[in-house]
Amino acid sequence: MTKTKSAPNTEERVEEQPVFEEGFTPVSHMTILKKNGRYVGVSTKNIRMDELVEKAGFAPIPYKTNEPDQRVRQLAGFLPVIPCSCDQCKVMGPTLAVPTGNLIFIQFSRQPNVDIKINQEQGIIEIRALSPIKKGDELFIDFTPLYTQDALDGEALYENPNSLFSDNMQQRLS
């Protein structure tokens, strides 16, 4: 008589009901063109000052900007960071964030025409126009304000979840 193994006891798998919460609709008023051998972001329409240019998600990655690994330093050259002024970030630099939209194609400039706001709770990045932008104009951004030195500066860079756009932009422009 041969013994055969019986199938393991299979219980019906019960999953909890999914909980759906309000999300967001990605927005992008930019397209990517190749200029002098590099990809750059340009506006797809005329954009007014303070108008939303792009809204996308982001994912923090477990790397700080001052890590000794040169690959991380190369990433820090074109990725935004999550503003933080804790003691660890003061030494190792802020955490890098990988955006899901077209943000990485916006070129760096000390004279930007767009600004970045980060909503860390919801994992959303908003890019807004600092000045009127014409259709076809190249977009420029400055990430250096994200490298905060004190806690109050860092808090000022986060989008207030209760408003469409915080008053910090108005204070910077006046």
XYZ file of C-alpha atoms in Angstrom:
174
model
C 0.000 0.000 0.000
C 1.406 3.393 -0.968
C 0.927 6.442 1.051
C 0.130 9.598 -0.855
C 0.503 12.988 0.596
C -2.723 14.823 0.844
C -3.002 18.442 -0.159
C -2.329 20.849 2.651
C -5.330 22.175 4.435
C -6.408 25.141 2.372
C -8.484 27.655 4.150
C -10.330 30.268 2.225
C -8.336 33.453 2.289
C -10.298 36.390 3.576
C -9.052 39.888 2.908
C -10.158 43.001 4.625
C -12.247 45.405 2.625
C -10.040 47.965 0.892
C -10.257 51.502 2.174
C -10.272 54.037 -0.625
C -9.332 57.597 0.239
C -9.304 60.761 -1.796
C -6.340 60.786 -4.162
C -5.296 63.351 -6.740
C -5.328 63.796 -10.476
C -1.849 64.286 -11.930
C -1.516 67.568 -13.810
C 1.163 68.480 -16.305
C 1.311 71.562 -18.493
C 4.747 70.700 -19.785
C 6.253 68.488 -22.414
C 9.785 67.241 -22.933
C 11.954 68.375 -25.863
C 15.564 67.723 -26.728
C 17.741 70.862 -26.677
C 21.484 70.715 -27.371
C 21.499 66.970 -26.722
C 19.622 67.204 -23.366
C 15.990 66.714 -22.517
C 14.308 69.837 -21.146
C 10.824 70.663 -19.895
C 8.853 73.318 -21.781
C 5.365 74.675 -21.174
C 2.519 73.395 -23.342
C 0.378 76.506 -22.831
C 0.538 80.073 -21.584
C 0.782 79.914 -17.796
C -0.129 82.709 -15.387
C 1.889 83.569 -12.303
C 1.061 81.200 -9.410
C -0.694 78.774 -11.784
C -0.137 75.048 -11.346
C 2.394 73.746 -13.883
C 2.675 70.169 -12.629
C 1.242 68.049 -9.835
C 2.745 64.608 -9.342
C 3.623 62.081 -6.698
C 7.026 61.323 -5.259
C 8.727 58.550 -3.348
C 11.437 59.176 -0.754
C 14.428 56.900 -1.218
C 16.720 55.794 1.633
C 19.615 58.026 0.638
C 20.819 61.354 1.994
C 22.548 63.937 -0.186
C 25.885 63.829 1.686
C 26.364 60.053 1.509
C 29.912 59.025 0.566
C 28.688 56.958 -2.407
C 29.320 59.004 -5.579
C 26.222 57.521 -7.240
C 24.052 59.125 -4.567
C 25.780 62.470 -5.101
C 25.035 62.204 -8.813
C 21.358 61.590 -8.058
C 21.369 64.614 -5.749
C 22.367 66.718 -8.746
C 18.935 66.456 -10.363
C 16.468 65.042 -7.814
C 14.537 67.153 -5.312
C 14.951 66.574 -1.587
C 12.530 66.422 1.305
C 13.238 69.487 3.458
C 14.325 68.617 6.983
C 16.351 70.357 9.662
C 16.789 67.480 12.126
C 20.281 66.832 13.482
C 20.834 63.820 11.212
C 19.861 65.777 8.085
C 22.107 68.670 9.114
C 25.051 66.251 8.911
C 24.051 63.763 6.194
C 21.869 66.104 4.139
C 18.173 65.756 3.370
C 16.525 62.632 1.951
C 16.301 62.352 -1.830
C 12.855 62.106 -3.439
C 12.057 60.527 -6.807
C 9.178 62.348 -8.539
C 6.675 60.437 -10.661
C 6.115 63.256 -13.145
C 8.277 65.306 -15.486
C 10.043 67.308 -12.771
C 13.456 65.752 -13.410
C 13.494 67.336 -16.877
C 13.165 70.888 -15.533
C 16.624 72.464 -15.665
C 18.280 74.001 -12.606
C 18.757 77.772 -12.501
C 19.416 80.452 -9.883
C 16.770 82.453 -11.775
C 13.870 79.969 -11.795
C 10.475 80.542 -13.375
C 8.785 77.756 -11.362
C 8.732 76.906 -7.654
C 8.301 73.592 -5.836
C 5.991 72.750 -2.920
C 6.071 69.374 -1.192
C 3.134 67.793 0.640
C 4.915 65.011 2.491
C 1.758 63.636 4.132
C 0.149 62.951 0.765
C 3.355 62.330 -1.199
C 2.597 65.096 -3.702
C 4.833 67.656 -5.389
C 3.332 70.820 -6.879
C 5.217 73.009 -9.332
C 3.832 76.555 -9.730
C 4.817 79.451 -11.948
C 6.790 82.259 -10.293
C 6.067 84.544 -13.252
C 4.001 84.356 -16.441
C 5.346 81.669 -18.797
C 4.606 81.568 -22.521
C 3.766 78.403 -24.426
C 7.033 76.779 -25.530
C 9.203 78.518 -22.895
C 11.746 76.356 -21.107
C 11.104 75.745 -17.404
C 13.745 76.393 -14.746
C 13.746 75.457 -11.048
C 15.977 76.057 -8.030
C 16.128 73.240 -5.447
C 18.488 75.073 -3.061
C 15.636 76.438 -0.864
C 14.776 72.796 -0.064
C 18.106 72.513 1.789
C 16.891 74.173 4.994
C 19.080 75.105 7.922
C 16.495 75.637 10.651
C 13.145 74.089 11.492
C 11.029 77.134 10.640
C 12.531 77.403 7.155
C 11.758 73.740 6.559
C 8.155 74.026 7.687
C 7.589 76.988 5.384
C 8.339 74.811 2.334
C 5.503 72.371 2.950
C 2.150 72.863 1.352
C -0.635 73.470 3.848
C -3.052 70.593 3.201
C -6.001 72.861 4.089
C -5.330 75.345 1.299
C -4.769 75.161 -2.419
C -1.550 77.157 -2.193
C 0.022 78.572 0.937
C 0.793 82.222 1.585
C 4.537 81.557 1.587
C 4.683 82.265 -2.149
C 3.146 85.705 -1.667
C 5.673 86.536 1.057
C 8.582 85.493 -1.181
C 7.360 87.627 -4.076
C 6.759 90.795 -2.055
